[in-house]
């Protein structure tokens, strides 16, 4: 998703729609912790080029399906996501006072890395497959319910008198 300053200056209407599908490099996805794959990534929105101050503003919605591991079974799970992204670029040589504006030194802007960064930030901390259940036993351990094998508590004889105070 690249944009060139010269082609933006030739636009009759400063507002233009964005409706693109993106396929990310599998090596990039493989190096991202917690992410197995990305499918059907679609970027929809609108961009506006302000020729007076050479600002390019994007208002985007990113949708797709990410493949992550189930927190219980570690099996791959398809997880649909949707996130919003607002970007603003300035074609200029000097420094910008606004920290939200990305200064572009050349004549080309590629928003693909920013889209990918937004997707990575929306990876959930924990996804559980619908039919996933916690195992009851494992190698060297066993899951016990709070109410299983509960023995009557033994009261310390030194504290037995305190129990009488609450009656």
mmCIF file of N, CA and C in Angstrom, residues 21-43 62-68 77-83 112-113 115-124:
data_model
loop_
_atom_site.group_PDB
_atom_site.id
_atom_site.type_symbol
_atom_site.label_atom_id
_atom_site.label_comp_id
_atom_site.label_asym_id
_atom_site.label_seq_id
_atom_site.Cartn_x
_atom_site.Cartn_y
_atom_site.Cartn_z
ATOM 1 N N UNK A 21 -6.801 -5.584 -0.256
ATOM 2 C CA UNK A 21 -6.439 -6.804 0.461
ATOM 3 C C UNK A 21 -4.921 -6.867 0.550
ATOM 4 N N UNK A 22 -4.424 -7.351 1.681
ATOM 5 C CA UNK A 22 -2.979 -7.419 1.888
ATOM 6 C C UNK A 22 -2.588 -8.854 2.201
ATOM 7 N N UNK A 23 -1.503 -9.292 1.590
ATOM 8 C CA UNK A 23 -0.891 -10.579 1.927
ATOM 9 C C UNK A 23 0.498 -10.262 2.466
ATOM 10 N N UNK A 24 0.740 -10.642 3.703
ATOM 11 C CA UNK A 24 2.016 -10.347 4.352
ATOM 12 C C UNK A 24 3.025 -11.462 4.081
ATOM 13 N N UNK A 25 4.289 -11.102 4.150
ATOM 14 C CA UNK A 25 5.389 -12.037 3.945
ATOM 15 C C UNK A 25 5.340 -13.122 5.035
ATOM 16 N N UNK A 26 5.350 -14.405 4.652
ATOM 17 C CA UNK A 26 5.310 -15.482 5.658
ATOM 18 C C UNK A 26 6.490 -15.445 6.632
ATOM 19 N N UNK A 27 7.656 -14.950 6.183
ATOM 20 C CA UNK A 27 8.806 -14.844 7.093
ATOM 21 C C UNK A 27 8.556 -13.802 8.177
ATOM 22 N N UNK A 28 7.875 -12.731 7.826
ATOM 23 C CA UNK A 28 7.534 -11.702 8.800
ATOM 24 C C UNK A 28 6.578 -12.265 9.854
ATOM 25 N N UNK A 29 5.595 -13.015 9.398
ATOM 26 C CA UNK A 29 4.623 -13.622 10.321
ATOM 27 C C UNK A 29 5.297 -14.668 11.203
ATOM 28 N N UNK A 30 6.207 -15.452 10.632
ATOM 29 C CA UNK A 30 6.898 -16.496 11.394
ATOM 30 C C UNK A 30 7.756 -15.907 12.513
ATOM 31 N N UNK A 31 8.218 -14.684 12.337
ATOM 32 C CA UNK A 31 9.057 -14.046 13.352
ATOM 33 C C UNK A 31 8.260 -13.241 14.371
ATOM 34 N N UNK A 32 6.942 -13.305 14.292
ATOM 35 C CA UNK A 32 6.089 -12.586 15.231
ATOM 36 C C UNK A 32 5.583 -13.562 16.286
ATOM 37 N N UNK A 33 5.929 -13.276 17.532
ATOM 38 C CA UNK A 33 5.537 -14.150 18.636
ATOM 39 C C UNK A 33 4.024 -14.141 18.824
ATOM 40 N N UNK A 34 3.442 -15.321 18.943
ATOM 41 C CA UNK A 34 2.018 -15.458 19.206
ATOM 42 C C UNK A 34 1.145 -15.462 17.964
ATOM 43 N N UNK A 35 1.746 -15.369 16.785
ATOM 44 C CA UNK A 35 0.977 -15.313 15.547
ATOM 45 C C UNK A 35 1.459 -16.412 14.606
ATOM 46 N N UNK A 36 0.528 -17.263 14.156
ATOM 47 C CA UNK A 36 0.873 -18.346 13.235
ATOM 48 C C UNK A 36 0.654 -17.962 11.778
ATOM 49 N N UNK A 37 -0.442 -17.224 11.515
ATOM 50 C CA UNK A 37 -0.785 -16.894 10.136
ATOM 51 C C UNK A 37 -1.791 -15.751 10.120
ATOM 52 N N UNK A 38 -1.865 -15.066 8.989
ATOM 53 C CA UNK A 38 -2.880 -14.040 8.748
ATOM 54 C C UNK A 38 -3.589 -14.370 7.456
ATOM 55 N N UNK A 39 -4.928 -14.302 7.485
ATOM 56 C CA UNK A 39 -5.723 -14.608 6.300
ATOM 57 C C UNK A 39 -6.756 -13.511 6.083
ATOM 58 N N UNK A 40 -7.106 -13.306 4.840
ATOM 59 C CA UNK A 40 -8.201 -12.414 4.456
ATOM 60 C C UNK A 40 -8.079 -11.018 5.067
ATOM 61 N N UNK A 41 -6.869 -10.463 5.095
ATOM 62 C CA UNK A 41 -6.669 -9.134 5.654
ATOM 63 C C UNK A 41 -7.135 -8.099 4.635
ATOM 64 N N UNK A 42 -8.063 -7.271 5.066
ATOM 65 C CA UNK A 42 -8.653 -6.264 4.191
ATOM 66 C C UNK A 42 -8.557 -4.913 4.895
ATOM 67 N N UNK A 43 -8.109 -3.910 4.146
ATOM 68 C CA UNK A 43 -8.002 -2.555 4.670
ATOM 69 C C UNK A 43 -9.017 -1.695 3.925
ATOM 70 N N UNK A 62 -9.223 -2.194 9.672
ATOM 71 C CA UNK A 62 -8.495 -3.390 9.263
ATOM 72 C C UNK A 62 -9.254 -4.601 9.773
ATOM 73 N N UNK A 63 -9.594 -5.503 8.859
ATOM 74 C CA UNK A 63 -10.322 -6.725 9.206
ATOM 75 C C UNK A 63 -9.554 -7.926 8.670
ATOM 76 N N UNK A 64 -9.738 -9.053 9.332
ATOM 77 C CA UNK A 64 -9.115 -10.276 8.852
ATOM 78 C C UNK A 64 -9.251 -11.397 9.854
ATOM 79 N N UNK A 65 -8.484 -12.449 9.610
ATOM 80 C CA UNK A 65 -8.469 -13.619 10.493
ATOM 81 C C UNK A 65 -7.024 -13.921 10.827
ATOM 82 N N UNK A 66 -6.733 -13.971 12.118
ATOM 83 C CA UNK A 66 -5.391 -14.360 12.552
ATOM 84 C C UNK A 66 -5.451 -15.761 13.135
ATOM 85 N N UNK A 67 -4.400 -16.507 12.912
ATOM 86 C CA UNK A 67 -4.304 -17.857 13.438
ATOM 87 C C UNK A 67 -3.338 -17.817 14.615
ATOM 88 N N UNK A 68 -3.863 -18.129 15.808
ATOM 89 C CA UNK A 68 -3.082 -18.131 17.043
ATOM 90 C C UNK A 68 -3.286 -19.467 17.746
ATOM 91 N N UNK A 77 -5.926 -21.883 16.255
ATOM 92 C CA UNK A 77 -7.301 -21.409 16.270
ATOM 93 C C UNK A 77 -7.392 -20.178 15.369
ATOM 94 N N UNK A 78 -8.394 -20.130 14.486
ATOM 95 C CA UNK A 78 -8.646 -18.944 13.679
ATOM 96 C C UNK A 78 -9.428 -17.941 14.514
ATOM 97 N N UNK A 79 -8.906 -16.733 14.618
ATOM 98 C CA UNK A 79 -9.507 -15.691 15.443
ATOM 99 C C UNK A 79 -9.775 -14.458 14.579
ATOM 100 N N UNK A 80 -11.045 -14.133 14.317
ATOM 101 C CA UNK A 80 -11.334 -12.941 13.515
ATOM 102 C C UNK A 80 -11.022 -11.666 14.307
ATOM 103 N N UNK A 81 -10.492 -10.684 13.616
ATOM 104 C CA UNK A 81 -10.156 -9.427 14.280
ATOM 105 C C UNK A 81 -10.648 -8.251 13.442
ATOM 106 N N UNK A 82 -10.803 -7.137 14.113
ATOM 107 C CA UNK A 82 -11.169 -5.879 13.465
ATOM 108 C C UNK A 82 -10.596 -4.758 14.315
ATOM 109 N N UNK A 83 -9.866 -3.859 13.693
ATOM 110 C CA UNK A 83 -9.244 -2.764 14.425
ATOM 111 C C UNK A 83 -9.244 -1.513 13.559
ATOM 112 N N UNK A 112 1.978 -0.181 4.719
ATOM 113 C CA UNK A 112 1.891 -1.603 5.065
ATOM 114 C C UNK A 112 2.526 -1.920 6.422
ATOM 115 N N UNK A 113 3.735 -1.396 6.749
ATOM 116 C CA UNK A 113 4.299 -1.696 8.074
ATOM 117 C C UNK A 113 3.441 -1.189 9.229
ATOM 118 N N UNK A 115 0.134 -0.915 9.157
ATOM 119 C CA UNK A 115 -1.015 -1.821 9.216
ATOM 120 C C UNK A 115 -0.618 -3.095 9.955
ATOM 121 N N UNK A 116 0.566 -3.638 9.634
ATOM 122 C CA UNK A 116 1.030 -4.861 10.286
ATOM 123 C C UNK A 116 1.244 -4.625 11.785
ATOM 124 N N UNK A 117 1.816 -3.491 12.132
ATOM 125 C CA UNK A 117 2.045 -3.162 13.541
ATOM 126 C C UNK A 117 0.729 -3.098 14.306
ATOM 127 N N UNK A 118 -0.299 -2.534 13.681
ATOM 128 C CA UNK A 118 -1.616 -2.453 14.326
ATOM 129 C C UNK A 118 -2.214 -3.846 14.518
ATOM 130 N N UNK A 119 -2.018 -4.727 13.545
ATOM 131 C CA UNK A 119 -2.515 -6.102 13.669
ATOM 132 C C UNK A 119 -1.794 -6.817 14.807
ATOM 133 N N UNK A 120 -0.483 -6.655 14.886
ATOM 134 C CA UNK A 120 0.296 -7.301 15.948
ATOM 135 C C UNK A 120 -0.147 -6.792 17.321
ATOM 136 N N UNK A 121 -0.460 -5.510 17.414
ATOM 137 C CA UNK A 121 -0.932 -4.957 18.689
ATOM 138 C C UNK A 121 -2.306 -5.485 19.079
ATOM 139 N N UNK A 122 -3.050 -6.016 18.118
ATOM 140 C CA UNK A 122 -4.383 -6.536 18.423
ATOM 141 C C UNK A 122 -4.394 -8.048 18.639
ATOM 142 N N UNK A 123 -3.213 -8.681 18.708
ATOM 143 C CA UNK A 123 -3.159 -10.114 19.015
ATOM 144 C C UNK A 123 -3.632 -10.297 20.455
ATOM 145 N N UNK A 124 -4.628 -11.130 20.687
ATOM 146 C CA UNK A 124 -5.133 -11.302 22.057
ATOM 147 C C UNK A 124 -4.120 -12.038 22.928
#
